[in-house]
XYZ file of C-alpha atoms in Angstrom:
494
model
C 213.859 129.775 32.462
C 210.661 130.731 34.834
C 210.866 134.176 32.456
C 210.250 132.111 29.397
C 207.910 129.634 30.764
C 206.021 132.398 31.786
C 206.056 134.680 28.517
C 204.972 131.828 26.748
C 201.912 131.204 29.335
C 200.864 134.979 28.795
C 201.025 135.007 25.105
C 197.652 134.665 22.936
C 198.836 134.600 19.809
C 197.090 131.611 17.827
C 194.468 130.837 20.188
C 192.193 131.440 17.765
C 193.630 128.120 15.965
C 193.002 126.039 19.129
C 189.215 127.344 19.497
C 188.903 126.303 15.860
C 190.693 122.660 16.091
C 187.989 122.285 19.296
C 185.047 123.698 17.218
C 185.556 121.951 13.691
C 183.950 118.922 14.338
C 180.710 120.831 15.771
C 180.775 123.176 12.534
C 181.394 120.713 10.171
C 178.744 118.255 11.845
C 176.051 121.051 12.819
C 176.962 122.145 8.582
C 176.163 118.249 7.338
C 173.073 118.423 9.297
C 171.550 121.690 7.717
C 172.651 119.619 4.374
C 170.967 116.831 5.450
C 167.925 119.017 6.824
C 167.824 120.332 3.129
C 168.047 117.291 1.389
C 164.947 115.727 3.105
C 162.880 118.842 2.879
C 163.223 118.592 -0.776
C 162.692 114.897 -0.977
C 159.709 115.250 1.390
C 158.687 118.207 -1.118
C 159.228 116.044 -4.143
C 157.073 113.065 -2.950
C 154.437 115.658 -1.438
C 153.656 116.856 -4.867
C 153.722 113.258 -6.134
C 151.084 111.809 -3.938
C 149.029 115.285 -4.088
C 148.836 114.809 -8.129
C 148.146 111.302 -8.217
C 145.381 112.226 -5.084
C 143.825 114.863 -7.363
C 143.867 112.691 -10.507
C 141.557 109.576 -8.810
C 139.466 112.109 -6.705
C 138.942 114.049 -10.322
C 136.784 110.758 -11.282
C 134.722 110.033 -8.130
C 131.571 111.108 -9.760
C 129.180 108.506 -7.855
C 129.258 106.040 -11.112
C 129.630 102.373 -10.553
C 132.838 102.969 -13.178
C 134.489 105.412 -10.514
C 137.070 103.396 -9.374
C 138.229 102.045 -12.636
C 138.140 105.194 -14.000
C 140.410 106.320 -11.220
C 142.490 103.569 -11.060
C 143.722 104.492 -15.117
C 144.159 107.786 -14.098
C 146.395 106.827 -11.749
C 148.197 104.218 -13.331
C 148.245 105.587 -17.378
C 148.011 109.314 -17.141
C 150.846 111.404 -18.129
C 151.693 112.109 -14.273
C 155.594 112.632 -14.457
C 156.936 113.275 -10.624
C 160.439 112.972 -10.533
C 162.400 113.670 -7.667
C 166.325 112.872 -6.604
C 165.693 109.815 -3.935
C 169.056 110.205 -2.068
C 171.777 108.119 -3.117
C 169.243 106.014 -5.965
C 168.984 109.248 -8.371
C 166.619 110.486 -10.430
C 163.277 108.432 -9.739
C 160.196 108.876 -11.200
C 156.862 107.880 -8.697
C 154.895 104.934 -10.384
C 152.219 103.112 -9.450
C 154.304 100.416 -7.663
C 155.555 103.223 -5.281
C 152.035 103.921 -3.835
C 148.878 102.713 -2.221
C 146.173 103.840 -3.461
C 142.577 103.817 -1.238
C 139.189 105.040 -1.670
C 137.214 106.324 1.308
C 133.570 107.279 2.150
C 134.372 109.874 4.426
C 137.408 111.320 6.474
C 138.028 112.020 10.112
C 136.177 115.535 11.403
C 139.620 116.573 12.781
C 143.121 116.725 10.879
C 144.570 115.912 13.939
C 143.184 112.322 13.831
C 145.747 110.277 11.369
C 145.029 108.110 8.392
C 147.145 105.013 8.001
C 147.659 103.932 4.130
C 144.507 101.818 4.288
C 141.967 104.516 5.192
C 141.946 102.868 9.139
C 142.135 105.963 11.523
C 143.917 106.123 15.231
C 140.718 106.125 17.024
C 140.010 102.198 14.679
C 137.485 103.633 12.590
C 137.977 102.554 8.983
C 137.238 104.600 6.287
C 138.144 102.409 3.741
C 135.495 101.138 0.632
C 135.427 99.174 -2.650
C 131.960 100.845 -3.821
C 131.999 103.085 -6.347
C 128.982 104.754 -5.598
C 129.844 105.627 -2.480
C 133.863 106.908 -3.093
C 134.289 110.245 -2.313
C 137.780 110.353 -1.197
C 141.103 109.461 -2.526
C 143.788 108.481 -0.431
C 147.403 107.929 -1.761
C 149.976 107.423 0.210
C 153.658 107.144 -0.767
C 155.756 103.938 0.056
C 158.633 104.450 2.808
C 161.722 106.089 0.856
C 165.183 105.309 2.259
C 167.214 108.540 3.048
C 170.625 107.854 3.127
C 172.222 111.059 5.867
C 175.504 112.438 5.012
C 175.390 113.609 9.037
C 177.696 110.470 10.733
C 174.674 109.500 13.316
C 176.475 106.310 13.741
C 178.967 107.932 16.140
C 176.195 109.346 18.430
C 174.389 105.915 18.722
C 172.045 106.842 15.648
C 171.302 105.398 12.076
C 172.660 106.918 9.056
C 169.460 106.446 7.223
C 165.846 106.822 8.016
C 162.737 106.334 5.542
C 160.401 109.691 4.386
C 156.999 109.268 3.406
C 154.205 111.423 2.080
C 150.308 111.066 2.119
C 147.172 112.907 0.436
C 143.589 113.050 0.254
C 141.673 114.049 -2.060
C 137.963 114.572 -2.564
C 135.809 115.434 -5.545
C 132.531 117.678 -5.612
C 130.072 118.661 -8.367
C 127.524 120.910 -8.331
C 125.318 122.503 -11.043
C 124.531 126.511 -10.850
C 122.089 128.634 -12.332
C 119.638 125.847 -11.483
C 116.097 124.917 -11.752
C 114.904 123.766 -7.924
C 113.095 120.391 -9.132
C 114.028 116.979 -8.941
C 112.535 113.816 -11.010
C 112.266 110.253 -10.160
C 114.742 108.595 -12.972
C 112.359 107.176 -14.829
C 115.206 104.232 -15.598
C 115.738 101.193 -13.777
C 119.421 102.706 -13.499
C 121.666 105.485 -14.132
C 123.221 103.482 -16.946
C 120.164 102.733 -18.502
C 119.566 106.403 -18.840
C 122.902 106.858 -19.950
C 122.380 104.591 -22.722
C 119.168 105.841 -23.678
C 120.630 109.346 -24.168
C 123.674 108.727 -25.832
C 121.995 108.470 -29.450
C 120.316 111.466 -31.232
C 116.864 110.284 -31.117
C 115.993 111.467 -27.656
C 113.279 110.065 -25.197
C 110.430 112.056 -23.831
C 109.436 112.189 -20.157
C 105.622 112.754 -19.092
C 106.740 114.391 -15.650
C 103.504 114.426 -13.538
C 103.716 116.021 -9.904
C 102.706 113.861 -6.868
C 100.757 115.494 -4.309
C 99.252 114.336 -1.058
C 100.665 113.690 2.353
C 102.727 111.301 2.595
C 102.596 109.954 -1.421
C 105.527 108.190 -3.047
C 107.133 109.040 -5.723
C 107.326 107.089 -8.677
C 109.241 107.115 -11.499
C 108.224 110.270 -13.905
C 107.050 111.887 -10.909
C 108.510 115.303 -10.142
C 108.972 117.659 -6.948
C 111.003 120.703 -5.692
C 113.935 121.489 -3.935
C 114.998 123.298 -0.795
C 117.081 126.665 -2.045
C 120.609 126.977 -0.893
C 119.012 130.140 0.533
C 116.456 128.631 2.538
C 112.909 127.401 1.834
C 111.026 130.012 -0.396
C 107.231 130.834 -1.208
C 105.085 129.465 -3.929
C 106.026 132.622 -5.507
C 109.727 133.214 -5.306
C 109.757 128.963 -6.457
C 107.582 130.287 -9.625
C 109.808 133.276 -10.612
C 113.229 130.571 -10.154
C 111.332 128.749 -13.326
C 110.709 132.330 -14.837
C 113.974 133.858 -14.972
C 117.241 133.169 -17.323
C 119.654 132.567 -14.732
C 118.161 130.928 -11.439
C 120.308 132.320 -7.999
C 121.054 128.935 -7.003
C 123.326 126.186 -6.458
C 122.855 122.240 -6.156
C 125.592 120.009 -5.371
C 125.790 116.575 -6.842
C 126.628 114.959 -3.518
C 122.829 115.526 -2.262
C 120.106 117.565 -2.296
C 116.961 118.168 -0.355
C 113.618 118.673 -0.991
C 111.460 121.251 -0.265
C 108.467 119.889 2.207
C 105.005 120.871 1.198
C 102.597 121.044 -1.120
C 103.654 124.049 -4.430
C 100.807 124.858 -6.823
C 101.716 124.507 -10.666
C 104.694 126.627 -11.419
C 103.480 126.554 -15.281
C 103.399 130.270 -15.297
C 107.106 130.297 -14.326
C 107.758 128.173 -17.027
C 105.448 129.397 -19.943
C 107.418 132.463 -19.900
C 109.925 130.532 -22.158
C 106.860 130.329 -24.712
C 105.867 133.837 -24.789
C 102.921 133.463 -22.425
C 102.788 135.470 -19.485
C 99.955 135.369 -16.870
C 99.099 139.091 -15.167
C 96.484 137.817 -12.710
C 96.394 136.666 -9.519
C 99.156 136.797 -6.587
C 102.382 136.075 -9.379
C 102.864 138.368 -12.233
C 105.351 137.410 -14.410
C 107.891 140.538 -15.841
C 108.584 139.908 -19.355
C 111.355 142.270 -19.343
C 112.916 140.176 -16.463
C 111.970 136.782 -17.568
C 112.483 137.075 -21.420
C 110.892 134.152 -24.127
C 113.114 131.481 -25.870
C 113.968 132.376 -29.611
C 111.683 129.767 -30.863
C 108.325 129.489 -29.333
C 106.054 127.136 -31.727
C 103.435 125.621 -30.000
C 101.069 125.243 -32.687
C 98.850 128.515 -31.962
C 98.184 131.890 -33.881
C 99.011 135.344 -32.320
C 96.240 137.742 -31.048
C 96.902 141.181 -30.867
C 100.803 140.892 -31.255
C 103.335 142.996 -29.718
C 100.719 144.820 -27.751
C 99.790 144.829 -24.426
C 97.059 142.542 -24.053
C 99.215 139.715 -26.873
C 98.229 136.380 -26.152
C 97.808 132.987 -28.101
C 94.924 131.462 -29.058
C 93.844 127.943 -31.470
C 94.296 128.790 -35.061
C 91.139 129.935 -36.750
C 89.021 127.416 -38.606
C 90.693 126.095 -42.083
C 94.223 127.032 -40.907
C 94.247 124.274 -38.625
C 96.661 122.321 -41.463
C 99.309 125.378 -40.749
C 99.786 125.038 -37.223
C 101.564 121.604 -35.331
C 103.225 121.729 -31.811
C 105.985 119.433 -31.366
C 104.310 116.258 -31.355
C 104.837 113.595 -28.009
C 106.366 110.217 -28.674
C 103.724 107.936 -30.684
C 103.475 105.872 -27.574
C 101.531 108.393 -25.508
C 98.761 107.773 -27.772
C 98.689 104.413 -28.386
C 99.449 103.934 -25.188
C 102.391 101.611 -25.399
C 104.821 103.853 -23.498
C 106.693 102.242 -20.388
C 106.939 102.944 -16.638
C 103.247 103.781 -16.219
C 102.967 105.702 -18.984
C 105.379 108.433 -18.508
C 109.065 107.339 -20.646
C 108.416 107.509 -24.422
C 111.073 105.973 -26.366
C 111.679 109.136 -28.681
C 109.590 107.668 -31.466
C 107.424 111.067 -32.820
C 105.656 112.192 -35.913
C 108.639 114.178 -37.427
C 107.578 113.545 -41.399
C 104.265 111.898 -41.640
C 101.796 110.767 -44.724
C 99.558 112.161 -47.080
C 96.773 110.762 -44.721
C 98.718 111.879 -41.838
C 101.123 115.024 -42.172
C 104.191 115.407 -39.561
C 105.699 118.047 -37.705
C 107.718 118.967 -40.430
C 105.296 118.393 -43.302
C 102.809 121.430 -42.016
C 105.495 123.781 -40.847
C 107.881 123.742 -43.737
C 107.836 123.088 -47.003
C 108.123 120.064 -48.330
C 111.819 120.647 -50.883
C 113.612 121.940 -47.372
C 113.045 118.416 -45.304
C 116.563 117.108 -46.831
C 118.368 119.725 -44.604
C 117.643 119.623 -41.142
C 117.842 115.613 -41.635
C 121.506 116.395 -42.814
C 121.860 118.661 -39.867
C 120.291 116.165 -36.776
C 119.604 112.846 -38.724
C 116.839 110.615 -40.045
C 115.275 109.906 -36.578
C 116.016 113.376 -34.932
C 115.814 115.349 -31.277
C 112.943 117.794 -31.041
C 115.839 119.913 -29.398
C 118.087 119.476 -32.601
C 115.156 120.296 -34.769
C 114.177 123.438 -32.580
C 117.674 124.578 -32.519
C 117.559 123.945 -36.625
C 114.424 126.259 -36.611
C 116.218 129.418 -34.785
C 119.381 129.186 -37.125
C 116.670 129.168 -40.677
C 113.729 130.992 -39.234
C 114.431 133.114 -42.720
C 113.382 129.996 -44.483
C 109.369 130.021 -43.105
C 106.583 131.202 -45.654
C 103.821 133.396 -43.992
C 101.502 130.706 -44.491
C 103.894 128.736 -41.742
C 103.562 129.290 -38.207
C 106.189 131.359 -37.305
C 108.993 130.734 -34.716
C 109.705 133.919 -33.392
C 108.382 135.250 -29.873
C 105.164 137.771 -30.820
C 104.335 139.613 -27.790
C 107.770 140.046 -26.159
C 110.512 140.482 -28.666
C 113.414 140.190 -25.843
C 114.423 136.829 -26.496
C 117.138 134.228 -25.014
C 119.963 131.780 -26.645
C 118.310 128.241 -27.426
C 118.553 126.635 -24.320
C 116.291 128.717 -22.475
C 113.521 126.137 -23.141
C 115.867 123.863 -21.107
C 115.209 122.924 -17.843
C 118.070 121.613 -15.474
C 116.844 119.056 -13.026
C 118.235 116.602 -10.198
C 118.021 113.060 -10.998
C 117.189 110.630 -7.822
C 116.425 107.276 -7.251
C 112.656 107.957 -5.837
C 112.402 104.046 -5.428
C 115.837 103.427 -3.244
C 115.496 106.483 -1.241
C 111.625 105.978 -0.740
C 110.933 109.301 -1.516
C 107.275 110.636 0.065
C 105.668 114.358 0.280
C 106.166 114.649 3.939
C 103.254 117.532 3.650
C 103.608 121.273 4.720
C 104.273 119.845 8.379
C 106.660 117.671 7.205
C 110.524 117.443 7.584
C 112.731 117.633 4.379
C 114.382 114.620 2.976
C 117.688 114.544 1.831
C 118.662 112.797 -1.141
C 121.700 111.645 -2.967
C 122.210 113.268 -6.831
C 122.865 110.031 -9.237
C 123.282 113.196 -11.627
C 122.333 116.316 -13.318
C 120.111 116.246 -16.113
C 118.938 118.749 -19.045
C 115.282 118.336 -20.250
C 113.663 120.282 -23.283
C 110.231 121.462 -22.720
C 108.348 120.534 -25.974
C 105.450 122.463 -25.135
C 103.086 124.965 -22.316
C 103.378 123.375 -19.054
C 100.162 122.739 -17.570
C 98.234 124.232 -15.387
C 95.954 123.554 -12.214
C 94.510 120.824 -12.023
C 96.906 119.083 -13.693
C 100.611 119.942 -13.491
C 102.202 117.648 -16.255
C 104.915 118.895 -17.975
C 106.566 117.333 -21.538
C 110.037 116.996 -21.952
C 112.908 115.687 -24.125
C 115.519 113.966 -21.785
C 118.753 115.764 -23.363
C 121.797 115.253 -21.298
C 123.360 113.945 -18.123
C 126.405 115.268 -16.091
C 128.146 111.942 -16.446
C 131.237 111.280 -18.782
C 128.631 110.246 -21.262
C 127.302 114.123 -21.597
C 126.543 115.954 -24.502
C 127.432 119.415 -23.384
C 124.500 121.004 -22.291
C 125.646 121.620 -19.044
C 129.123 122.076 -19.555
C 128.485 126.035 -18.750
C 126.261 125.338 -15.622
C 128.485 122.542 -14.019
C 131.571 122.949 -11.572
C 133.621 120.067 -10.774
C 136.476 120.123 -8.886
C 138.741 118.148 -7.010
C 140.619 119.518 -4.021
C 143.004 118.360 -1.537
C 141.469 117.976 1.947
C 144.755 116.563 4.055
């Protein structure tokens, strides 16, 4: 009997049995809880995605306008967002608007590690929250708390079957215009949507931009002034050759700018190259091979000497007079009735005069080929369209016409290279001044980016006026024009 007893306590067979009736429960529970693990890290995927789409769609509209916010709001509640995820035990669940909280914020916490709760207040009691369009930069969207049902029995262990998941984003839009012209104007508009309005016809206002100068001066609306480069504060010079040449080597972003402090002679010469007029004297030569003309160059002036050397422009000789028109300024700059002291014209020009008084188009084309480029831009059209019209039927022109074509430098541009891109600011909110050469630079918010066509020469010293045609804005009411220049994007930032 002790024999047997003790066989049967030395024999191992099926041990491995009892090891695995001990262990089960830990496998099987240790097994549920990489399930559960699993589960969770796809849900938490699932609603990570949502919240950074819907984040991305209401940052994509923060542009600054005061219809931000409503604008992100629809995208957010009617776009085609479909994020559909398996919420545990519910099933398939698409994220709506009911399942988040959407806020906008001015700014974010410097550090990550300083948390957002779902109404932009952060853990040191800063709120970030705000209602104003204008000043939205940030989209937050948080998730609402998702019950997770466990498979894991936690309930044994003292625990809860079930906790909630939930997911938050931020999202922030920039723009910023490239390729740019340093120079910012005073909107000559009471407000951005005023000038939105006014541009989103084809007859086209006209700007008298007029430099301020002085210590200290501030600038009004119409005035004009320069901007810092991204690369640092440049010379009169290296300013002048960013108005000469086809593709400037800078960047502006639509979030603020700043100006450049000091006094900077005329850059006319910079900007005459677009005409086909190039000045060889002094400190700043201009390289026509560089800095090429625009396709169409009328300015109401004969050729001297063309192609050569020593090509230049002069007043047509006397008799021919009748041959030769510039694109004429809005009728208000000479009666005088134009608004904002004299520098917004309402987009009211000669085009096709009289008998007693012949338009643009009456002295440089014939009288039978009128019906077209009405067809083409309309009974009350854009000097730009009507430029643009020029290039495409410059075949059309007599030699008794001025002609359109660049004379002393044949190396010529697409159309908009008589376009210059400019910063619109509010000179009268911001109190905007020429601080002087001793002065500090200002920085100013961008209401937005705006295209202006230079109807004619810039001017020179004393004077620095230049004539425009107020094109296009980088607002959702654009026309285009700076489609190729702009780069928006929206990006997540937690």
């Amino acid at each position: 009997m002790l024999g047997t007893i003790r066989a049967f306590w030395n024999d191992q067979r099926g041990i491995a049995l009892i090891l695995l009736s001990v262990m089960l429960p830990a496998i099987i529970g240790f097994s549920l809880l990489a399930i559960d693990m699993s589960r969770v890290n796809s849900l938490h995927n699932d609603m990570q995605k949502g919240a950074d789409a819907f984040a991305l769609a209401a940052a994509a509209e923060l542009d600054g306008n005061s219809n931000a916010i409503t604008r992100a709001n629809y995208a957010v509640t009617t776009l085609l967002l479909t994020n559909s995820t398996k919420f545990s035990t519910s099933g398939d669940h698409t994220l709506v608007p009911s399942d988040l909280i959407v806020t906008y914020l001015y700014g974010i916490p410097a550090s990550d590690s300083i948390g957002l709760d779902a109404n932009g207040l952060d853990a040191n009691g800063v709120s970030w929250k705000t209602t104003d369009p204008k000043t939205a930069k940030f989209a937050e969207v948080t998730v609402n708390p998702t019950a997770f049902a466990a498979i894991f029995p936690a309930s044994f262990l003292g625990g809860s079957n079930g906790f909630n998941v939930q997911t938050q984003a931020v999202a922030g839009f920039s723009s910023a215009l490239c390729q740019f012209t340093p120079m910012f104007i005073c909107n000559p508009y009471a407000s951005l949507s005023a000038l939105q309005t006014a541009l989103s016809g084809t007859k086209k206002p006209m700007i008298w931009l007029k430099e301020q100068g002085g210590n200290d001066a501030r600038y009004l609306p119409g005035n004009y002034g320069f901007l810092a480069s991204p690369e640092g504060d440049k010379d009169t010079a290296a300013i002048t050759e960013m108005f000469a040449v086809t593709n400037p080597p800078a960047c502006y972003d639509q979030s603020g700018v700043t100006t450049r402090p000091g006094d900077i002679p005329p850059v006319n010469n910079g900007i005459n190259t677009r005409f086909d007029i190039y000045d060889n004297s002094g400190a700043y030569k201009t390289d026509p091979a560089i800095n090429p003309p625009a396709p169409n160059v009328r300015k109401g002036m004969d050729v001297k000497n063309p192609g050569k050397s020593n090509c230049s422009y002069v007043a047509p000789a006397n008799g021919q007079e009748k041959n030769y028109m510039a694109l004429p300024r809005d009728n208000c700059f000479t009666s005088g009735g134009c608004s904002q002291a004299g520098a917004l014209g309402d987009g009211n020009w000669n085009f096709i005069g009289t008998k007693a008084k012949p338009g643009y188009w009456d002295t440089n084309w014939s009288k039978d080929s009128g019906s077209g480029v009405i067809t083409a831009c309309g009974a009350s059209p854009s000097r730009y369209c009507v430029y643009k019209y020029e290039i495409e039927h410059k075949a059309d022109l007599t030699s008794t016409f001025e002609q359109t074509a660049p004379k002393c430098n044949s190396t010529t541009q697409p159309a908009d290279r008589r376009l210059l891109y400019v910063a619109i600011v509010d000179c009268d909110s911001n109190v905007v001044k020429n601080k002087g050469a001793k002065g500090g630079n200002q920085t100013l918010p961008v209401q937005a980016f705006a295209s202006v066509f230079v109807t004619e020469q810039a001017g020179g010293p004393p004077d620095a006026d230049i004539y425009g045609e107020m094109e296009d804005i980088s607002t959702v009411v654009g026309q285009g024009t700076l489609k190729k220049l702009q780069r928006n994007e929206a990006q997540l930032y937690r």
